[in-house]
Short mmCIF file of C-alpha atoms and ligand atoms in Angstrom, two decimals:
data_model
loop_
_atom_site.label_atom_id
_atom_site.label_comp_id
_atom_site.label_asym_id
_atom_site.label_seq_id
_atom_site.Cartn_x
_atom_site.Cartn_y
_atom_site.Cartn_z
CA MET C 14 -30.82 218.85 294.66
CA LEU C 15 -30.06 215.11 294.86
CA LYS C 16 -30.33 213.41 298.21
CA ASN C 17 -26.97 213.56 299.92
CA GLU C 18 -26.27 210.57 302.13
CA THR C 19 -23.68 212.47 304.17
CA GLN C 20 -25.94 215.42 304.86
CA SER C 21 -26.28 216.32 308.55
CA LYS C 22 -29.77 216.25 310.00
CA LYS C 23 -31.19 219.40 311.53
CA HIS C 24 -34.52 220.31 313.03
CA PHE C 25 -36.28 222.98 310.98
CA LEU C 26 -39.24 224.72 312.56
CA ILE C 27 -41.50 226.36 309.97
CA VAL C 28 -44.01 228.97 311.10
CA GLY C 29 -46.90 229.09 308.59
CA ALA C 30 -48.63 226.28 306.69
CA GLY C 31 -49.39 228.37 303.61
CA LEU C 32 -48.00 227.42 300.23
CA SER C 33 -44.49 228.77 300.92
CA GLY C 34 -44.17 226.88 304.23
CA LEU C 35 -45.45 223.68 302.63
CA SER C 36 -43.20 223.85 299.56
CA LEU C 37 -40.25 224.50 301.88
CA ALA C 38 -41.24 221.54 304.06
CA THR C 39 -41.54 219.31 300.96
CA VAL C 40 -37.94 220.03 299.94
CA LEU C 41 -36.56 219.59 303.48
CA LEU C 42 -38.44 216.33 304.06
CA GLU C 43 -37.31 214.96 300.69
CA GLN C 44 -33.76 215.60 301.85
CA GLY C 45 -34.32 213.66 305.05
CA GLN C 46 -34.39 216.67 307.35
CA GLU C 47 -36.50 216.90 310.49
CA VAL C 48 -39.36 219.35 310.10
CA THR C 49 -42.12 220.71 312.33
CA ILE C 50 -44.74 223.14 310.99
CA LEU C 51 -46.84 225.42 313.20
CA ASP C 52 -49.87 227.41 312.09
CA LYS C 53 -52.12 229.67 314.12
CA SER C 54 -55.25 228.63 312.19
CA ARG C 55 -57.28 225.49 312.68
CA GLY C 56 -56.79 224.66 309.00
CA LEU C 57 -54.03 224.75 306.42
CA GLY C 58 -53.31 226.81 303.34
CA GLY C 59 -53.18 230.36 304.73
CA ARG C 60 -54.39 232.70 302.02
CA MET C 61 -55.31 229.73 299.80
CA ALA C 62 -58.53 229.61 301.77
CA THR C 63 -61.80 227.76 301.19
CA ARG C 64 -64.75 228.04 303.56
CA LYS C 65 -67.42 225.34 303.74
CA THR C 66 -71.06 226.41 304.00
CA LEU C 67 -73.61 224.77 306.29
CA ALA C 68 -75.21 223.03 303.30
CA GLY C 69 -71.84 221.57 302.22
CA GLY C 70 -71.07 224.19 299.55
CA ALA C 71 -67.67 225.88 299.24
CA ILE C 72 -66.34 229.40 298.86
CA ASP C 73 -62.75 230.20 297.85
CA HIS C 74 -62.29 233.51 299.63
CA GLY C 75 -58.52 234.14 299.38
CA ALA C 76 -56.56 233.31 296.22
CA GLN C 77 -58.96 232.65 293.33
CA TYR C 78 -56.78 231.03 290.67
CA PHE C 79 -53.15 231.08 289.66
CA SER C 80 -50.84 230.84 286.72
CA ALA C 81 -47.63 228.84 286.32
CA LYS C 82 -44.62 230.27 284.54
CA SER C 83 -41.63 228.44 286.03
CA ALA C 84 -40.66 224.85 285.17
CA ILE C 85 -40.53 223.92 288.88
CA PHE C 86 -44.07 225.09 289.56
CA LYS C 87 -45.35 223.51 286.31
CA ASP C 88 -43.86 220.16 287.42
CA PHE C 89 -45.55 220.46 290.80
CA LEU C 90 -48.88 221.24 289.12
CA ALA C 91 -48.53 218.31 286.71
CA ASN C 92 -48.32 215.97 289.74
CA MET C 93 -51.23 217.69 291.47
CA LYS C 94 -53.31 217.39 288.28
CA LYS C 95 -52.56 213.66 288.12
CA GLU C 96 -53.83 213.35 291.68
CA GLY C 97 -57.00 215.21 290.69
CA VAL C 98 -56.24 218.05 293.14
CA VAL C 99 -55.66 220.80 290.55
CA SER C 100 -57.84 221.67 287.51
CA LYS C 101 -57.82 224.29 284.78
CA TRP C 102 -60.17 227.25 284.70
CA THR C 103 -60.56 229.38 281.59
CA LEU C 104 -61.98 232.81 282.29
CA ALA C 105 -63.87 234.74 279.62
CA GLN C 106 -61.48 237.67 280.15
CA ARG C 107 -58.30 235.57 279.83
CA LYS C 108 -56.98 233.86 276.72
CA TYR C 109 -55.07 231.08 278.49
CA PRO C 110 -56.41 228.82 281.22
CA ARG C 111 -55.49 229.38 284.86
CA PHE C 112 -55.34 226.79 287.65
CA ILE C 113 -57.54 226.16 290.67
CA GLY C 114 -57.88 223.57 293.43
CA THR C 115 -60.48 221.06 292.10
CA SER C 116 -62.28 221.06 295.48
CA GLY C 117 -61.17 224.57 296.41
CA MET C 118 -57.79 226.20 296.84
CA LYS C 119 -57.28 224.89 300.36
CA SER C 120 -57.36 221.30 299.08
CA ILE C 121 -53.96 221.85 297.41
CA ALA C 122 -52.40 222.66 300.79
CA GLN C 123 -54.22 219.73 302.39
CA LYS C 124 -52.81 217.34 299.80
CA MET C 125 -49.26 218.68 300.22
CA ALA C 126 -49.45 218.39 304.01
CA GLU C 127 -50.93 214.87 304.07
CA LYS C 128 -47.84 213.30 305.62
CA MET C 129 -46.34 216.37 307.24
CA PRO C 130 -45.97 217.06 310.95
CA VAL C 131 -48.24 220.12 311.14
CA HIS C 132 -49.51 221.49 314.45
CA THR C 133 -52.51 223.77 313.91
CA ALA C 134 -54.00 226.28 316.38
CA GLN C 135 -50.43 227.11 317.45
CA LYS C 136 -49.84 230.84 317.15
CA VAL C 137 -46.16 231.64 317.72
CA VAL C 138 -45.96 234.62 320.07
CA ARG C 139 -42.30 234.70 321.07
CA ILE C 140 -38.86 233.44 320.09
CA GLU C 141 -36.56 232.68 323.03
CA GLY C 142 -33.12 231.47 321.99
CA LYS C 143 -33.73 228.32 319.95
CA THR C 144 -37.28 227.82 321.23
CA VAL C 145 -40.60 229.33 320.25
CA LEU C 146 -43.47 229.85 322.61
CA THR C 147 -47.05 229.62 321.33
CA GLN C 148 -50.24 231.26 322.56
CA ALA C 149 -51.35 227.80 323.71
CA GLU C 150 -48.29 227.90 326.02
CA GLN C 151 -46.42 225.15 324.22
CA ARG C 152 -42.72 225.29 323.44
CA PHE C 153 -41.06 223.99 320.28
CA THR C 154 -37.30 223.84 319.88
CA PHE C 155 -35.37 224.13 316.62
CA ASP C 156 -31.96 224.37 314.98
CA GLU C 157 -33.25 226.70 312.27
CA LEU C 158 -36.44 228.79 312.36
CA ILE C 159 -38.28 229.84 309.21
CA LEU C 160 -41.01 232.47 309.27
CA THR C 161 -43.35 232.26 306.26
CA ILE C 162 -45.99 234.55 307.75
CA PRO C 163 -46.83 237.97 306.26
CA VAL C 164 -43.77 240.15 306.82
CA PRO C 165 -45.38 242.85 309.04
CA GLN C 166 -46.44 240.03 311.40
CA ALA C 167 -42.95 238.49 311.23
CA LEU C 168 -41.42 241.87 312.09
CA ASP C 169 -43.75 242.28 315.08
CA LEU C 170 -42.71 238.83 316.28
CA LEU C 171 -38.99 239.53 315.87
CA VAL C 172 -39.26 242.89 317.64
CA ALA C 173 -41.41 241.48 320.48
CA SER C 174 -38.80 238.73 320.90
CA GLN C 175 -35.98 241.29 321.00
CA ILE C 176 -34.14 239.61 318.11
CA PRO C 177 -31.41 242.05 317.06
CA LEU C 178 -31.84 243.16 313.44
CA ARG C 179 -29.22 244.89 311.32
CA GLU C 180 -30.14 248.25 309.83
CA GLU C 181 -30.26 246.77 306.29
CA GLU C 182 -32.47 243.88 307.44
CA LEU C 183 -34.88 246.26 309.11
CA GLN C 184 -34.95 248.44 306.01
CA ALA C 185 -35.53 245.47 303.68
CA LEU C 186 -38.38 244.16 305.81
CA THR C 187 -40.11 247.46 306.53
CA GLN C 188 -40.30 248.37 302.83
CA ILE C 189 -42.42 245.26 302.08
CA GLU C 190 -46.10 246.13 301.64
CA TYR C 191 -49.33 244.24 300.95
CA ASP C 192 -52.71 245.39 299.72
CA PRO C 193 -55.60 244.59 302.05
CA CYS C 194 -58.78 243.02 300.68
CA LEU C 195 -62.33 242.95 302.00
CA ALA C 196 -64.01 239.76 300.81
CA VAL C 197 -67.74 239.06 300.81
CA LEU C 198 -68.73 235.38 301.00
CA ALA C 199 -72.35 234.86 299.99
CA VAL C 200 -74.74 231.93 299.70
CA LEU C 201 -77.14 232.36 296.76
CA ASN C 202 -80.43 230.74 295.80
CA LYS C 203 -79.33 230.23 292.20
CA PRO C 204 -76.14 230.50 290.13
CA THR C 205 -75.26 233.87 288.62
CA SER C 206 -74.94 234.77 284.95
CA ILE C 207 -71.27 235.74 285.36
CA PRO C 208 -69.65 234.43 282.15
CA THR C 209 -67.46 231.36 282.90
CA GLY C 210 -68.01 232.06 286.60
CA GLY C 211 -65.39 234.76 287.19
CA ILE C 212 -65.10 238.42 286.26
CA MET C 213 -62.65 241.25 286.94
CA LEU C 214 -64.31 244.64 287.28
CA THR C 215 -62.79 248.07 286.79
CA ASP C 216 -64.03 251.51 287.90
CA SER C 217 -65.95 249.82 290.69
CA PRO C 218 -65.51 249.33 294.45
CA VAL C 219 -65.45 245.65 293.50
CA ALA C 220 -62.41 244.18 291.75
CA TRP C 221 -63.50 240.55 291.36
CA LEU C 222 -66.59 238.34 291.44
CA ALA C 223 -66.62 234.55 291.33
CA ASP C 224 -69.49 232.11 291.12
CA ASN C 225 -68.07 229.08 292.94
CA PHE C 226 -70.78 226.80 291.54
CA GLN C 227 -69.85 227.63 287.96
CA LYS C 228 -66.18 227.44 288.92
CA GLY C 229 -66.90 223.84 289.82
CA ILE C 230 -65.82 223.81 293.49
CA SER C 231 -69.24 224.15 295.14
CA THR C 232 -72.35 221.98 295.08
CA GLU C 233 -74.53 224.94 296.02
CA PRO C 234 -74.52 228.41 294.43
CA THR C 235 -72.08 230.66 296.32
CA LEU C 236 -70.38 233.92 295.50
CA THR C 237 -66.97 235.42 296.28
CA LEU C 238 -66.64 239.19 296.02
CA HIS C 239 -63.30 240.98 296.43
CA ALA C 240 -63.38 244.71 297.00
CA SER C 241 -60.77 246.80 295.16
CA ALA C 242 -57.56 247.70 297.00
CA ALA C 243 -58.71 251.36 297.20
CA PHE C 244 -62.10 250.45 298.71
CA SER C 245 -60.52 247.89 301.06
CA ASN C 246 -57.98 250.43 302.32
CA ALA C 247 -60.70 252.99 302.92
CA HIS C 248 -63.00 250.57 304.82
CA LEU C 249 -60.56 248.15 306.44
CA GLU C 250 -61.24 249.34 309.98
CA ALA C 251 -65.01 249.76 309.54
CA THR C 252 -66.86 248.65 312.66
CA ASP C 253 -70.05 247.70 310.79
CA LEU C 254 -68.71 245.19 308.29
CA GLU C 255 -72.21 243.96 307.49
CA GLU C 256 -73.13 247.40 306.19
CA VAL C 257 -69.95 247.46 304.09
CA GLY C 258 -70.83 244.03 302.69
CA LYS C 259 -74.34 245.23 301.78
CA GLN C 260 -72.92 248.25 299.99
CA LEU C 261 -70.52 246.05 298.00
CA LEU C 262 -73.24 243.60 297.03
CA GLU C 263 -75.56 246.44 295.93
CA SER C 264 -72.82 247.77 293.67
CA VAL C 265 -72.81 244.47 291.70
CA SER C 266 -76.59 244.06 291.36
CA ALA C 267 -76.14 243.88 287.57
CA TRP C 268 -74.42 240.51 288.15
CA VAL C 269 -76.06 239.31 291.35
CA GLU C 270 -79.69 240.18 292.10
CA PRO C 271 -79.86 241.25 295.80
CA SER C 272 -82.94 239.03 296.19
CA ASN C 273 -80.81 236.00 295.22
CA VAL C 274 -78.47 236.48 298.23
CA LEU C 275 -79.59 234.19 301.06
CA SER C 276 -76.83 235.15 303.52
CA PHE C 277 -73.36 236.67 303.53
CA GLN C 278 -70.27 237.28 305.68
CA VAL C 279 -67.40 239.72 305.28
CA HIS C 280 -63.80 238.60 305.76
CA ARG C 281 -61.07 241.14 306.39
CA TRP C 282 -57.74 240.23 304.75
CA ARG C 283 -55.13 242.61 306.09
CA TYR C 284 -52.59 241.10 303.71
CA SER C 285 -53.67 239.90 300.26
CA LEU C 286 -51.20 240.50 297.43
CA ALA C 287 -47.66 241.63 298.21
CA ARG C 288 -47.33 244.94 296.38
CA GLN C 289 -43.77 245.91 297.45
CA ARG C 290 -41.49 242.88 297.67
CA TYR C 291 -37.96 241.92 298.59
CA PRO C 292 -36.22 241.06 295.29
CA LYS C 293 -34.52 237.86 296.48
CA PRO C 294 -36.47 234.62 297.14
CA PHE C 295 -35.80 234.66 300.90
CA LEU C 296 -33.92 236.55 303.58
CA SER C 297 -31.64 234.85 306.10
CA LEU C 298 -30.91 237.04 309.12
CA ALA C 299 -27.31 237.71 310.12
CA ASN C 300 -27.84 235.69 313.32
CA GLY C 301 -27.65 232.65 310.99
CA PHE C 302 -30.63 230.66 312.25
CA ILE C 303 -33.75 232.71 311.40
CA HIS C 304 -34.96 232.90 307.81
CA LEU C 305 -37.93 234.61 306.17
CA ALA C 306 -39.78 233.43 303.06
CA GLY C 307 -43.19 233.78 301.44
CA ASP C 308 -44.96 235.58 298.64
CA ALA C 309 -43.29 238.90 299.51
CA PHE C 310 -39.91 237.47 298.46
CA GLY C 311 -38.62 236.91 294.93
CA SER C 312 -38.48 238.68 291.63
CA GLY C 313 -41.81 237.36 290.25
CA ASN C 314 -45.25 238.38 291.39
CA GLY C 315 -46.43 238.34 294.99
CA ASN C 316 -48.79 235.43 294.37
CA VAL C 317 -49.32 231.69 294.71
CA GLU C 318 -46.47 230.76 292.37
CA GLY C 319 -44.16 233.30 294.04
CA ALA C 320 -44.92 231.82 297.46
CA PHE C 321 -44.23 228.30 296.20
CA LEU C 322 -40.91 229.30 294.63
CA SER C 323 -39.76 231.23 297.69
CA GLY C 324 -40.24 228.15 299.89
CA TYR C 325 -38.66 225.89 297.29
CA ASP C 326 -35.56 228.07 296.89
CA LEU C 327 -35.05 228.47 300.63
CA GLY C 328 -35.44 224.70 301.11
CA ASN C 329 -32.69 223.98 298.60
CA HIS C 330 -30.47 226.66 300.10
CA LEU C 331 -30.85 225.25 303.62
CA CYS C 332 -30.16 221.67 302.45
CA HIS C 333 -27.08 222.88 300.59
CA LEU C 334 -25.80 224.71 303.70
CA SER C 335 -26.50 221.67 305.81
CA SER C 336 -24.46 219.37 303.53
CA ARG C 337 -21.59 221.91 303.26
CA HIS C 338 -21.49 222.19 307.04
CA HIS C 339 -21.40 218.41 307.39
CA SER C 340 -18.56 217.98 304.90
CA GLY C 341 -16.65 220.80 306.64
CA VAL C 342 -16.79 223.26 303.72
C1 LIG A 2 -58.10 238.02 298.90
C2 LIG A 2 -56.90 237.43 298.25
C3 LIG A 2 -56.91 237.19 296.87
C4 LIG A 2 -55.79 236.62 296.27
N1 LIG A 2 -55.85 236.31 294.94
C5 LIG A 2 -54.83 235.65 294.37
C6 LIG A 2 -54.96 235.12 293.06
O1 LIG A 2 -56.03 235.19 292.45
N2 LIG A 2 -53.88 234.51 292.50
C7 LIG A 2 -52.70 234.36 293.17
O2 LIG A 2 -51.76 233.78 292.63
N3 LIG A 2 -52.57 234.82 294.45
C8 LIG A 2 -53.61 235.42 295.05
N4 LIG A 2 -53.52 235.84 296.35
C9 LIG A 2 -52.22 235.76 297.02
C10 LIG A 2 -51.89 234.35 297.47
O3 LIG A 2 -52.96 233.80 298.21
C11 LIG A 2 -50.64 234.43 298.35
O4 LIG A 2 -49.60 235.04 297.59
C12 LIG A 2 -50.10 233.08 298.83
O5 LIG A 2 -51.14 232.20 299.15
C13 LIG A 2 -49.21 233.37 300.04
O6 LIG A 2 -48.69 232.17 300.58
P1 LIG A 2 -47.68 232.26 301.81
O7 LIG A 2 -47.33 230.88 302.18
O8 LIG A 2 -46.55 233.18 301.44
O9 LIG A 2 -48.47 233.00 302.99
P2 LIG A 2 -49.85 232.59 303.74
O10 LIG A 2 -50.72 231.82 302.82
O11 LIG A 2 -50.37 233.87 304.30
O12 LIG A 2 -49.36 231.63 304.90
C14 LIG A 2 -48.91 232.11 306.13
C15 LIG A 2 -49.46 231.23 307.23
O13 LIG A 2 -48.89 231.67 308.46
C16 LIG A 2 -49.86 231.53 309.48
N5 LIG A 2 -49.44 232.44 310.58
C17 LIG A 2 -49.42 233.77 310.59
N6 LIG A 2 -48.93 234.22 311.77
C18 LIG A 2 -48.63 233.13 312.51
C19 LIG A 2 -48.08 232.93 313.81
N7 LIG A 2 -47.71 233.96 314.59
N8 LIG A 2 -47.91 231.67 314.27
C20 LIG A 2 -48.27 230.59 313.49
N9 LIG A 2 -48.80 230.73 312.25
C21 LIG A 2 -48.96 231.99 311.75
C22 LIG A 2 -51.17 231.90 308.81
O14 LIG A 2 -52.29 231.34 309.50
C23 LIG A 2 -50.97 231.31 307.41
O15 LIG A 2 -51.54 230.00 307.32
C24 LIG A 2 -54.63 236.35 297.02
C25 LIG A 2 -54.64 236.57 298.39
C26 LIG A 2 -55.78 237.08 299.02
C27 LIG A 2 -55.80 237.24 300.50
#
């Protein structure tokens, strides 16, 4: 959409600084709208997550790589590649290269948010009229509120805030489902022999292994292990996560010698990939000022590109509405 000089300015409050929230904010800011972004974490990127180790290494522990099918997302990546933020990664098991954040996945979100008004460590706990209240007891007002957080969490927030939902809205939102994922983040004493640094496993409690040193994002040898959806579902509520981590690491000893593991942590992702999605790129509630977007929306896959496109489409829709409203359409 071209910048419309006569467009009215609104204040958009975006909850979630993951890829969908940031692509939405990019569109709104380009159109001269006022934007505030809140995220409950101390960092940015949501499930595009990279953890730093004490020795300065890095571990991508959420999204591992992504593909680009749409022209819009390819354009975005071309710019990010020029900036040196995105690189290609060719896996032995894949014919065509995939994309990664050159310094880890989180760095893509950090680059996007460089000039954005993001408030971190602000968990939204309640919506009251056209204000949200955060756990840190701060209030933020808005004209339009956009929730880009995993849908079950958005539903909890809407219900706790007593926002009336129509039967069809409730149905659409409750049918959305995500797979959980238990991730093991390990520091190693030497790189692994995993070909090209990443491997998908089948018939195993482990679905994915990545050597972040070979991947090129870490200066020290580190490992990312993702348990399969079946294993993660079965062990999600385990109280002894360390024991679960040990079991997972033992099951991949053919790739990673247990004696090469210096230390490890287990991260519990309640929401990883959106398995059951809403077919349209976003959902605007009938109340007219609350919208939902994210990787669970849209006809593509529930992944990085899907999250980007959901935010992008909602951004253009909101700018279009804003200019129609201003011109009295
Ligand atoms: C383990 C794992 C592996 C994955 N692998 C891949 C992969 O290889 N390829 C791929 O394409 N995709 C992968 N994905 C999926 C991909 O990461 C997501 O589809 C995408 O990043 C989702 O972006 P989003 O903006 O929709 O949501 P998120 O990234 O989840 O962003 C939502 C944000 O909202 C914040 N938030 C939540 N609640 C609140 C609140 N109440 N107040 C304020 N802030 C809040 C969160 O902190 C978060 O930053 C993987 C995900 C996981 C977890």
